[in-house]
JSON list of C-alpha atoms in Angstrom, two decimals:
[
{"chain": "A", "resi": 14, "resn": "LEU", "atom": "CA", "xyz": [-22.33, -0.33, 6.22]},
{"chain": "A", "resi": 15, "resn": "ASP", "atom": "CA", "xyz": [-19.78, -2.33, 8.45]},
{"chain": "A", "resi": 16, "resn": "PRO", "atom": "CA", "xyz": [-17.70, 0.43, 10.44]},
{"chain": "A", "resi": 17, "resn": "GLY", "atom": "CA", "xyz": [-14.54, -1.20, 9.82]},
{"chain": "A", "resi": 18, "resn": "ALA", "atom": "CA", "xyz": [-15.20, -1.52, 5.62]},
{"chain": "A", "resi": 19, "resn": "LEU", "atom": "CA", "xyz": [-13.76, 1.90, 4.83]},
{"chain": "A", "resi": 20, "resn": "GLU", "atom": "CA", "xyz": [-10.48, 1.29, 7.56]},
{"chain": "A", "resi": 21, "resn": "ARG", "atom": "CA", "xyz": [-9.85, -2.19, 5.58]},
{"chain": "A", "resi": 22, "resn": "GLY", "atom": "CA", "xyz": [-10.12, -0.89, 2.32]},
{"chain": "A", "resi": 23, "resn": "ARG", "atom": "CA", "xyz": [-8.22, 2.15, 3.08]},
{"chain": "A", "resi": 24, "resn": "GLU", "atom": "CA", "xyz": [-5.42, -0.53, 4.39]},
{"chain": "A", "resi": 25, "resn": "ARG", "atom": "CA", "xyz": [-5.63, -2.45, 0.66]},
{"chain": "A", "resi": 26, "resn": "ILE", "atom": "CA", "xyz": [-4.82, 0.26, -1.08]},
{"chain": "A", "resi": 27, "resn": "ARG", "atom": "CA", "xyz": [-2.13, 1.43, 1.19]},
{"chain": "A", "resi": 28, "resn": "ALA", "atom": "CA", "xyz": [-0.98, -2.11, 1.05]},
{"chain": "A", "resi": 29, "resn": "SER", "atom": "CA", "xyz": [-0.95, -1.81, -2.89]},
{"chain": "A", "resi": 30, "resn": "LEU", "atom": "CA", "xyz": [0.95, 1.34, -2.91]},
{"chain": "A", "resi": 31, "resn": "VAL", "atom": "CA", "xyz": [3.77, 0.47, -0.57]},
{"chain": "A", "resi": 32, "resn": "ARG", "atom": "CA", "xyz": [4.00, -2.56, -3.35]},
{"chain": "A", "resi": 33, "resn": "ARG", "atom": "CA", "xyz": [4.34, -0.56, -5.93]},
{"chain": "A", "resi": 34, "resn": "ALA", "atom": "CA", "xyz": [6.44, 2.32, -4.56]},
{"chain": "A", "resi": 35, "resn": "THR", "atom": "CA", "xyz": [8.88, -0.62, -2.78]},
{"chain": "A", "resi": 36, "resn": "ARG", "atom": "CA", "xyz": [9.75, -1.57, -6.56]},
{"chain": "A", "resi": 37, "resn": "GLU", "atom": "CA", "xyz": [10.09, 1.90, -7.94]},
{"chain": "A", "resi": 38, "resn": "GLU", "atom": "CA", "xyz": [12.15, 3.70, -4.48]},
{"chain": "A", "resi": 39, "resn": "ARG", "atom": "CA", "xyz": [15.27, 2.57, -2.89]},
{"chain": "A", "resi": 40, "resn": "SER", "atom": "CA", "xyz": [15.30, 3.82, 0.66]},
{"chain": "A", "resi": 41, "resn": "ALA", "atom": "CA", "xyz": [11.97, 3.31, 3.23]},
{"chain": "A", "resi": 42, "resn": "GLU", "atom": "CA", "xyz": [11.59, 6.92, 3.73]},
{"chain": "A", "resi": 43, "resn": "ALA", "atom": "CA", "xyz": [10.88, 7.44, 0.23]},
{"chain": "A", "resi": 44, "resn": "VAL", "atom": "CA", "xyz": [8.37, 4.66, 0.16]},
{"chain": "A", "resi": 45, "resn": "GLU", "atom": "CA", "xyz": [6.66, 6.00, 3.11]},
{"chain": "A", "resi": 46, "resn": "ALA", "atom": "CA", "xyz": [6.68, 9.29, 1.80]},
{"chain": "A", "resi": 47, "resn": "ARG", "atom": "CA", "xyz": [5.28, 8.61, -1.54]},
{"chain": "A", "resi": 48, "resn": "VAL", "atom": "CA", "xyz": [2.67, 6.44, -0.15]},
{"chain": "A", "resi": 49, "resn": "ALA", "atom": "CA", "xyz": [1.53, 9.19, 2.23]},
{"chain": "A", "resi": 50, "resn": "ALA", "atom": "CA", "xyz": [1.34, 11.72, -0.78]},
{"chain": "A", "resi": 51, "resn": "GLN", "atom": "CA", "xyz": [-0.92, 9.25, -2.54]},
{"chain": "A", "resi": 52, "resn": "LEU", "atom": "CA", "xyz": [-3.23, 8.37, 0.35]},
{"chain": "A", "resi": 53, "resn": "VAL", "atom": "CA", "xyz": [-3.42, 12.30, 1.38]},
{"chain": "A", "resi": 54, "resn": "ARG", "atom": "CA", "xyz": [-5.54, 12.30, -2.03]},
{"chain": "A", "resi": 55, "resn": "LEU", "atom": "CA", "xyz": [-8.08, 9.60, -1.02]},
{"chain": "A", "resi": 56, "resn": "HIS", "atom": "CA", "xyz": [-11.22, 10.93, 0.56]},
{"chain": "A", "resi": 57, "resn": "PRO", "atom": "CA", "xyz": [-13.82, 7.95, 1.68]},
{"chain": "A", "resi": 58, "resn": "GLY", "atom": "CA", "xyz": [-16.70, 8.20, 3.12]},
{"chain": "A", "resi": 59, "resn": "THR", "atom": "CA", "xyz": [-19.96, 6.82, 3.38]},
{"chain": "A", "resi": 60, "resn": "THR", "atom": "CA", "xyz": [-22.62, 9.46, 2.67]},
{"chain": "A", "resi": 61, "resn": "ILE", "atom": "CA", "xyz": [-22.99, 11.40, -0.46]},
{"chain": "A", "resi": 62, "resn": "GLU", "atom": "CA", "xyz": [-22.77, 14.58, 1.56]},
{"chain": "A", "resi": 63, "resn": "ALA", "atom": "CA", "xyz": [-18.94, 13.43, 2.26]},
{"chain": "A", "resi": 64, "resn": "LEU", "atom": "CA", "xyz": [-18.24, 13.80, -1.35]},
{"chain": "A", "resi": 65, "resn": "GLY", "atom": "CA", "xyz": [-18.64, 17.71, -1.33]},
{"chain": "A", "resi": 66, "resn": "THR", "atom": "CA", "xyz": [-17.10, 19.56, -4.16]},
{"chain": "A", "resi": 67, "resn": "ARG", "atom": "CA", "xyz": [-13.40, 17.79, -3.47]},
{"chain": "A", "resi": 68, "resn": "CYS", "atom": "CA", "xyz": [-13.99, 14.60, -5.43]},
{"chain": "A", "resi": 69, "resn": "GLY", "atom": "CA", "xyz": [-13.23, 14.85, -9.02]},
{"chain": "A", "resi": 70, "resn": "LEU", "atom": "CA", "xyz": [-14.08, 11.25, -9.54]},
{"chain": "A", "resi": 71, "resn": "VAL", "atom": "CA", "xyz": [-16.42, 9.15, -7.27]},
{"chain": "A", "resi": 72, "resn": "ILE", "atom": "CA", "xyz": [-15.88, 5.05, -7.69]},
{"chain": "A", "resi": 73, "resn": "GLU", "atom": "CA", "xyz": [-19.26, 3.41, -6.43]},
{"chain": "A", "resi": 74, "resn": "ALA", "atom": "CA", "xyz": [-18.75, -0.02, -4.85]},
{"chain": "A", "resi": 75, "resn": "VAL", "atom": "CA", "xyz": [-22.74, -0.95, -4.33]},
{"chain": "A", "resi": 76, "resn": "ILE", "atom": "CA", "xyz": [-23.81, -4.43, -4.46]},
{"chain": "A", "resi": 77, "resn": "GLU", "atom": "CA", "xyz": [-24.73, -5.45, -8.19]},
{"chain": "A", "resi": 78, "resn": "ASP", "atom": "CA", "xyz": [-28.51, -4.92, -8.05]},
{"chain": "A", "resi": 79, "resn": "PRO", "atom": "CA", "xyz": [-29.87, -2.58, -10.92]},
{"chain": "A", "resi": 80, "resn": "ALA", "atom": "CA", "xyz": [-32.12, -0.79, -8.78]},
{"chain": "A", "resi": 81, "resn": "VAL", "atom": "CA", "xyz": [-29.64, 0.16, -6.23]},
{"chain": "A", "resi": 82, "resn": "LYS", "atom": "CA", "xyz": [-27.11, 1.76, -8.64]},
{"chain": "A", "resi": 83, "resn": "ARG", "atom": "CA", "xyz": [-29.63, 3.50, -10.36]},
{"chain": "A", "resi": 84, "resn": "GLY", "atom": "CA", "xyz": [-30.81, 4.91, -7.18]},
{"chain": "A", "resi": 85, "resn": "LEU", "atom": "CA", "xyz": [-27.37, 5.73, -6.08]},
{"chain": "A", "resi": 86, "resn": "PHE", "atom": "CA", "xyz": [-26.55, 7.23, -9.75]},
{"chain": "A", "resi": 87, "resn": "ALA", "atom": "CA", "xyz": [-30.05, 8.98, -9.51]},
{"chain": "A", "resi": 88, "resn": "VAL", "atom": "CA", "xyz": [-28.42, 10.89, -5.97]},
{"chain": "A", "resi": 89, "resn": "LEU", "atom": "CA", "xyz": [-25.01, 11.08, -7.47]},
{"chain": "A", "resi": 90, "resn": "ASP", "atom": "CA", "xyz": [-26.85, 13.26, -10.52]},
{"chain": "A", "resi": 91, "resn": "GLU", "atom": "CA", "xyz": [-29.11, 15.30, -8.07]},
{"chain": "A", "resi": 92, "resn": "ALA", "atom": "CA", "xyz": [-26.44, 16.49, -5.85]},
{"chain": "A", "resi": 93, "resn": "GLU", "atom": "CA", "xyz": [-24.33, 17.46, -9.42]},
{"chain": "A", "resi": 94, "resn": "ILE", "atom": "CA", "xyz": [-21.71, 14.99, -9.10]},
{"chain": "A", "resi": 95, "resn": "LEU", "atom": "CA", "xyz": [-22.50, 12.94, -11.47]},
{"chain": "A", "resi": 96, "resn": "ALA", "atom": "CA", "xyz": [-22.06, 14.52, -15.05]}
]
């Protein structure tokens, strides 16, 4: 995994949240407060163990290889994350 991949992904999500909040909020402070409240709920990680019990939703972003996806889902199922 590219060490900067999570940070770049987080920044893309932040930029999207800012665009949306800017359409709905009047002040820069309100935009930042709204974005911060949403980002605090985001917990990116690179390991299954990083998910812990704090995740209600896992978004997989692995390559489009059926064997890799099956392996990931097997691990998620074993960790009782996948229902």
